[in-house]
């Protein structure tokens, strides 16, 4: 679980670099992209060291700006496109796709909702966690769904499928061009930078807190290597170092794929653990747990099969990381 969230940090950090370079017409192969991602991770480390109050204020302001701004852009994009979604729906790409291909794509979309784990890992910091954690998760999922749908409709209304594929990691910025012109691109990239920075900030805190708790429970081995500070700060250092390594050596596609694989495996393990040991204690519906496990296995198998045909090295790397 912790490693899946570390992968998410590196994914978002690399996305931050990718979007930032769009302000300078940078190539996606530019060395500045991983460098900017690394700088974001280092800056996030120092903000987290500053304490919970600083994190809370910065995260709250960024959340309001990014959700409101992205919604504003999406609605504006839909209006500029005449509320038409015809461009990407039209048959501009030939070829038949198997059910496995769609299931593989679903694995990546599941990763988009993995952020709610930040709430659960920060549970003790929430007022009345037993009451409010569940509510916070539901609210966050609803907000994410609305935002994702608005953005998807805005992109499909302004870009064709070939254009979306060509833009790839920065299609949101490209979708702003026909709707708002140059200023729309800057606005969209600015929002993406804020969104990615705030995501990394929240995830670093949540992962360090969770891994520190697991270390205290003797579930994770720990060696301080003479570092100053408390256990959580040590775990924060380790996660930042791992995230920086992934940001430097892997592109967005591979980081996203690794994140999807590890997240689905994590979810299967957690659901099985709840079913095996906790379902009676917390009075959870066993059918829901088993259904979730089956669906996770199906999507994971399809995704691994799809990736094995196009990027076998990724599957080998995932297997090695799982065994270490």
Short mmCIF file of C-alpha atoms in Angstrom, two decimals:
data_model
loop_
_atom_site.label_atom_id
_atom_site.label_comp_id
_atom_site.label_asym_id
_atom_site.label_seq_id
_atom_site.Cartn_x
_atom_site.Cartn_y
_atom_site.Cartn_z
CA UNK A 1 0.00 0.00 0.00
CA UNK A 2 2.76 2.43 0.94
CA UNK A 3 4.70 1.69 -2.23
CA UNK A 4 1.58 2.22 -4.36
CA UNK A 5 1.21 5.68 -2.84
CA UNK A 6 4.91 6.44 -3.35
CA UNK A 7 4.45 5.57 -7.03
CA UNK A 8 1.54 8.00 -7.09
CA UNK A 9 3.80 10.73 -5.72
CA UNK A 10 6.34 10.21 -8.51
CA UNK A 11 3.53 10.07 -11.09
CA UNK A 12 2.13 13.41 -9.96
CA UNK A 13 5.61 14.94 -9.67
CA UNK A 14 6.43 13.94 -13.25
CA UNK A 15 3.05 15.32 -14.38
CA UNK A 16 3.96 18.59 -12.65
CA UNK A 17 7.15 18.79 -14.71
CA UNK A 18 5.31 17.88 -17.91
CA UNK A 19 2.72 20.62 -17.50
CA UNK A 20 5.20 23.23 -16.33
CA UNK A 21 7.26 22.74 -19.50
CA UNK A 22 4.20 23.49 -21.62
CA UNK A 23 4.64 27.13 -20.61
CA UNK A 24 7.98 27.04 -22.43
CA UNK A 25 6.99 24.73 -25.33
CA UNK A 26 9.23 22.07 -23.85
CA UNK A 27 9.56 18.64 -25.39
CA UNK A 28 8.18 15.73 -23.41
CA UNK A 29 11.65 14.18 -23.57
CA UNK A 30 13.23 17.27 -22.06
CA UNK A 31 15.46 16.64 -19.02
CA UNK A 32 13.70 19.54 -17.27
CA UNK A 33 10.58 17.42 -16.75
CA UNK A 34 12.10 14.94 -14.25
CA UNK A 35 14.22 17.75 -12.77
CA UNK A 36 11.15 19.87 -12.03
CA UNK A 37 9.43 16.80 -10.55
CA UNK A 38 12.41 16.24 -8.26
CA UNK A 39 12.44 19.89 -7.19
CA UNK A 40 8.73 19.65 -6.33
CA UNK A 41 9.35 16.57 -4.19
CA UNK A 42 12.22 18.28 -2.36
CA UNK A 43 10.12 21.41 -1.75
CA UNK A 44 7.26 19.25 -0.49
CA UNK A 45 9.63 17.57 1.94
CA UNK A 46 10.58 20.88 3.53
CA UNK A 47 6.95 22.06 3.72
CA UNK A 48 6.04 18.82 5.51
CA UNK A 49 8.93 19.29 7.91
CA UNK A 50 7.49 22.73 8.76
CA UNK A 51 4.53 21.10 10.52
CA UNK A 52 0.86 20.16 10.25
CA UNK A 53 -0.54 23.71 10.41
CA UNK A 54 1.45 24.81 7.37
CA UNK A 55 0.39 21.69 5.43
CA UNK A 56 -3.26 22.20 6.35
CA UNK A 57 -3.39 25.84 5.24
CA UNK A 58 -1.49 25.29 1.98
CA UNK A 59 -3.52 22.19 1.07
CA UNK A 60 -6.85 23.89 1.82
CA UNK A 61 -6.10 26.93 -0.34
CA UNK A 62 -4.76 24.81 -3.20
CA UNK A 63 -7.80 22.51 -3.09
CA UNK A 64 -10.24 25.39 -3.49
CA UNK A 65 -8.22 26.94 -6.32
CA UNK A 66 -7.74 23.73 -8.29
CA UNK A 67 -11.30 22.37 -8.01
CA UNK A 68 -12.92 25.73 -8.76
CA UNK A 69 -10.50 26.55 -11.54
CA UNK A 70 -10.75 23.18 -13.29
CA UNK A 71 -14.54 23.33 -13.14
CA UNK A 72 -14.49 26.83 -14.60
CA UNK A 73 -12.23 25.70 -17.44
CA UNK A 74 -14.32 22.60 -18.16
CA UNK A 75 -17.59 24.53 -18.29
CA UNK A 76 -15.98 27.18 -20.49
CA UNK A 77 -14.59 24.49 -22.79
CA UNK A 78 -18.01 22.88 -23.11
CA UNK A 79 -19.58 26.26 -23.87
CA UNK A 80 -16.93 27.05 -26.53
CA UNK A 81 -17.53 23.64 -28.12
CA UNK A 82 -21.27 24.27 -28.21
CA UNK A 83 -21.77 21.47 -25.68
CA UNK A 84 -20.89 19.01 -28.43
CA UNK A 85 -18.84 15.88 -27.80
CA UNK A 86 -18.67 14.81 -31.44
CA UNK A 87 -14.97 15.21 -32.16
CA UNK A 88 -13.60 12.32 -30.13
CA UNK A 89 -16.70 10.17 -30.51
CA UNK A 90 -16.49 10.21 -34.30
CA UNK A 91 -14.89 7.16 -35.89
CA UNK A 92 -11.47 8.66 -36.66
CA UNK A 93 -9.51 5.65 -35.47
CA UNK A 94 -9.75 2.33 -37.19
CA UNK A 95 -9.26 -0.99 -35.48
CA UNK A 96 -11.15 -3.32 -33.23
CA UNK A 97 -10.34 -3.43 -29.55
CA UNK A 98 -10.80 -6.46 -27.34
CA UNK A 99 -12.59 -6.55 -24.01
CA UNK A 100 -9.14 -6.95 -22.44
CA UNK A 101 -8.08 -3.59 -23.87
CA UNK A 102 -11.05 -1.85 -22.28
CA UNK A 103 -10.43 -3.61 -18.97
CA UNK A 104 -6.78 -2.56 -19.14
CA UNK A 105 -7.85 1.04 -19.64
CA UNK A 106 -10.20 0.65 -16.68
CA UNK A 107 -7.20 -0.26 -14.50
CA UNK A 108 -5.69 3.17 -15.19
CA UNK A 109 -8.98 4.95 -14.50
CA UNK A 110 -9.23 3.19 -11.12
CA UNK A 111 -5.90 4.79 -10.20
CA UNK A 112 -7.49 8.22 -10.71
CA UNK A 113 -9.63 7.62 -7.61
CA UNK A 114 -6.82 6.30 -5.42
CA UNK A 115 -6.40 9.70 -3.78
CA UNK A 116 -9.10 8.98 -1.20
CA UNK A 117 -6.54 6.80 0.61
CA UNK A 118 -4.90 10.07 1.64
CA UNK A 119 -7.98 10.68 3.79
CA UNK A 120 -7.83 7.29 5.49
CA UNK A 121 -4.09 7.57 6.14
CA UNK A 122 -4.60 10.96 7.77
CA UNK A 123 -7.55 9.76 9.84
CA UNK A 124 -6.16 10.65 13.22
CA UNK A 125 -5.72 14.27 12.09
CA UNK A 126 -9.45 14.55 11.28
CA UNK A 127 -11.96 15.77 13.86
CA UNK A 128 -14.18 12.83 14.97
CA UNK A 129 -12.55 10.38 12.52
CA UNK A 130 -15.00 7.52 13.15
CA UNK A 131 -17.80 9.77 11.94
CA UNK A 132 -16.11 12.05 9.42
CA UNK A 133 -13.64 9.81 7.53
CA UNK A 134 -16.42 7.94 5.73
CA UNK A 135 -18.22 11.18 4.89
CA UNK A 136 -14.99 12.76 3.65
CA UNK A 137 -14.32 9.78 1.35
CA UNK A 138 -17.82 9.87 -0.15
CA UNK A 139 -17.68 13.63 -0.67
CA UNK A 140 -14.23 13.42 -2.29
CA UNK A 141 -15.35 10.63 -4.65
CA UNK A 142 -18.42 12.62 -5.73
CA UNK A 143 -16.35 15.78 -6.33
CA UNK A 144 -13.71 13.82 -8.28
CA UNK A 145 -16.35 12.14 -10.44
CA UNK A 146 -17.98 15.47 -11.33
CA UNK A 147 -14.63 17.12 -12.09
CA UNK A 148 -13.38 14.17 -14.19
CA UNK A 149 -16.60 14.06 -16.22
CA UNK A 150 -16.56 17.80 -16.87
CA UNK A 151 -12.93 17.69 -17.98
CA UNK A 152 -13.52 14.60 -20.16
CA UNK A 153 -16.47 16.27 -21.88
CA UNK A 154 -14.50 19.50 -22.39
CA UNK A 155 -11.57 17.61 -23.94
CA UNK A 156 -13.80 15.47 -26.16
CA UNK A 157 -15.58 18.59 -27.36
CA UNK A 158 -12.34 20.33 -28.41
CA UNK A 159 -9.97 17.53 -29.45
CA UNK A 160 -10.32 14.53 -31.71
CA UNK A 161 -9.09 11.11 -30.57
CA UNK A 162 -5.85 11.38 -32.63
CA UNK A 163 -5.21 14.79 -31.08
CA UNK A 164 -5.79 13.42 -27.58
CA UNK A 165 -3.38 10.54 -28.25
CA UNK A 166 -0.77 12.92 -29.67
CA UNK A 167 -1.06 15.33 -26.73
CA UNK A 168 -1.07 12.36 -24.33
CA UNK A 169 0.29 13.68 -21.01
CA UNK A 170 -0.89 17.26 -21.55
CA UNK A 171 -4.18 16.89 -23.46
CA UNK A 172 -5.93 19.10 -20.90
CA UNK A 173 -3.63 21.98 -21.86
CA UNK A 174 -4.14 21.27 -25.57
CA UNK A 175 -7.91 21.24 -25.11
CA UNK A 176 -7.71 24.79 -23.73
CA UNK A 177 -6.18 26.20 -26.90
CA UNK A 178 -9.24 26.15 -29.21
CA UNK A 179 -11.52 27.23 -26.37
CA UNK A 180 -9.49 30.04 -24.79
CA UNK A 181 -6.40 30.53 -26.95
CA UNK A 182 -2.96 31.24 -25.49
CA UNK A 183 -4.31 32.53 -22.19
CA UNK A 184 -6.42 29.42 -21.74
CA UNK A 185 -3.29 27.31 -22.10
CA UNK A 186 -1.51 29.31 -19.40
CA UNK A 187 -4.55 29.16 -17.13
CA UNK A 188 -4.92 25.40 -17.59
CA UNK A 189 -1.22 24.71 -17.06
CA UNK A 190 -1.26 26.90 -13.96
CA UNK A 191 -4.16 24.89 -12.54
CA UNK A 192 -2.41 21.62 -13.36
CA UNK A 193 0.71 22.82 -11.56
CA UNK A 194 -1.31 23.75 -8.47
CA UNK A 195 -3.25 20.46 -8.59
CA UNK A 196 -0.15 18.29 -8.89
CA UNK A 197 1.78 20.23 -6.24
CA UNK A 198 -1.08 19.98 -3.73
CA UNK A 199 -1.51 16.28 -4.47
CA UNK A 200 2.15 15.55 -3.76
CA UNK A 201 2.00 17.64 -0.58
CA UNK A 202 -0.98 15.69 0.77
CA UNK A 203 0.38 12.29 -0.26
CA UNK A 204 3.82 12.79 1.27
CA UNK A 205 2.26 13.60 4.64
CA UNK A 206 -0.20 10.68 4.46
CA UNK A 207 2.41 8.10 3.41
CA UNK A 208 4.96 9.18 6.00
CA UNK A 209 2.32 9.04 8.72
CA UNK A 210 1.07 5.61 7.66
CA UNK A 211 4.53 4.06 7.29
CA UNK A 212 5.57 5.47 10.67
CA UNK A 213 2.53 3.80 12.24
CA UNK A 214 3.35 0.47 10.53
CA UNK A 215 6.96 0.76 11.70
CA UNK A 216 5.83 1.28 15.30
CA UNK A 217 3.68 -1.85 14.90
CA UNK A 218 6.86 -3.75 13.83
CA UNK A 219 5.38 -4.41 10.38
CA UNK A 220 8.07 -2.43 8.55
CA UNK A 221 11.79 -2.70 9.39
CA UNK A 222 13.43 0.60 10.20
CA UNK A 223 16.97 1.95 10.35
CA UNK A 224 17.52 5.64 11.09
CA UNK A 225 21.08 5.85 9.62
CA UNK A 226 21.93 8.51 12.16
CA UNK A 227 19.32 10.95 10.84
CA UNK A 228 17.93 13.61 13.20
CA UNK A 229 14.20 14.02 13.76
CA UNK A 230 11.37 11.65 14.63
CA UNK A 231 10.22 8.41 13.01
CA UNK A 232 7.69 10.08 10.70
CA UNK A 233 10.36 12.42 9.36
CA UNK A 234 12.63 9.43 8.70
CA UNK A 235 9.88 7.63 6.76
CA UNK A 236 9.17 10.85 4.87
CA UNK A 237 12.81 10.97 3.80
CA UNK A 238 12.71 7.36 2.55
CA UNK A 239 9.51 7.87 0.56
CA UNK A 240 10.81 11.09 -1.02
CA UNK A 241 14.05 9.35 -2.07
CA UNK A 242 12.11 6.46 -3.66
CA UNK A 243 9.72 8.88 -5.38
CA UNK A 244 12.64 10.92 -6.74
CA UNK A 245 14.25 7.75 -8.14
CA UNK A 246 11.03 6.78 -9.94
CA UNK A 247 10.58 10.33 -11.25
CA UNK A 248 14.07 10.34 -12.75
CA UNK A 249 14.16 6.87 -14.30
CA UNK A 250 10.56 6.28 -15.50
CA UNK A 251 8.28 8.20 -17.83
CA UNK A 252 4.62 8.95 -17.06
CA UNK A 253 3.30 5.91 -18.91
CA UNK A 254 5.40 3.44 -16.94
CA UNK A 255 4.87 5.18 -13.61
CA UNK A 256 1.11 5.15 -14.19
CA UNK A 257 1.18 1.48 -15.15
CA UNK A 258 3.22 0.54 -12.08
CA UNK A 259 0.81 2.52 -9.92
CA UNK A 260 -2.20 0.71 -11.38
CA UNK A 261 -0.64 -2.72 -10.83
CA UNK A 262 0.42 -2.03 -7.25
CA UNK A 263 -2.82 -0.30 -6.33
CA UNK A 264 -4.99 -3.18 -7.59
CA UNK A 265 -2.80 -5.73 -5.78
CA UNK A 266 -2.99 -3.62 -2.62
CA UNK A 267 -6.77 -3.41 -2.90
CA UNK A 268 -7.12 -7.18 -3.35
CA UNK A 269 -4.97 -7.85 -0.28
CA UNK A 270 -6.87 -5.34 1.87
CA UNK A 271 -10.30 -6.59 0.77
CA UNK A 272 -9.27 -10.19 1.46
CA UNK A 273 -7.86 -9.22 4.86
CA UNK A 274 -11.11 -7.49 5.82
CA UNK A 275 -13.14 -10.48 4.57
CA UNK A 276 -10.96 -13.02 6.41
CA UNK A 277 -10.44 -11.26 9.73
CA UNK A 278 -12.66 -8.20 10.22
CA UNK A 279 -15.94 -8.59 8.38
CA UNK A 280 -17.88 -9.82 11.42
CA UNK A 281 -16.32 -7.28 13.75
CA UNK A 282 -17.09 -4.28 11.55
CA UNK A 283 -20.29 -5.84 10.12
CA UNK A 284 -19.40 -5.50 6.44
CA UNK A 285 -21.28 -7.26 3.63
CA UNK A 286 -19.19 -10.26 2.53
CA UNK A 287 -20.75 -10.25 -0.95
CA UNK A 288 -19.46 -6.72 -1.57
CA UNK A 289 -15.93 -7.67 -0.51
CA UNK A 290 -15.84 -10.81 -2.68
CA UNK A 291 -17.32 -8.98 -5.66
CA UNK A 292 -14.66 -6.27 -5.32
CA UNK A 293 -11.90 -8.89 -5.18
CA UNK A 294 -13.19 -10.68 -8.30
CA UNK A 295 -13.50 -7.43 -10.26
CA UNK A 296 -10.01 -6.33 -9.16
CA UNK A 297 -8.52 -9.66 -10.27
CA UNK A 298 -10.23 -9.47 -13.67
CA UNK A 299 -9.08 -5.90 -14.32
CA UNK A 300 -5.55 -6.62 -13.04
CA UNK A 301 -5.19 -9.75 -15.19
CA UNK A 302 -6.39 -7.89 -18.29
CA UNK A 303 -4.02 -4.99 -17.63
CA UNK A 304 -1.00 -7.25 -17.06
CA UNK A 305 -1.83 -9.23 -20.23
CA UNK A 306 -2.12 -6.01 -22.25
CA UNK A 307 1.14 -4.60 -20.87
CA UNK A 308 2.99 -7.90 -21.33
CA UNK A 309 2.37 -7.62 -25.06
CA UNK A 310 3.63 -4.03 -25.35
CA UNK A 311 6.10 -3.55 -22.47
CA UNK A 312 7.34 -6.79 -20.95
CA UNK A 313 10.13 -4.93 -19.13
CA UNK A 314 7.50 -3.12 -17.07
CA UNK A 315 6.01 -6.43 -15.92
CA UNK A 316 9.47 -7.69 -14.96
CA UNK A 317 10.19 -4.50 -13.00
CA UNK A 318 6.83 -4.79 -11.20
CA UNK A 319 7.53 -8.43 -10.30
CA UNK A 320 11.01 -7.58 -8.96
CA UNK A 321 9.62 -4.70 -6.86
CA UNK A 322 6.90 -6.98 -5.47
CA UNK A 323 9.48 -9.55 -4.41
CA UNK A 324 11.83 -7.06 -2.74
#
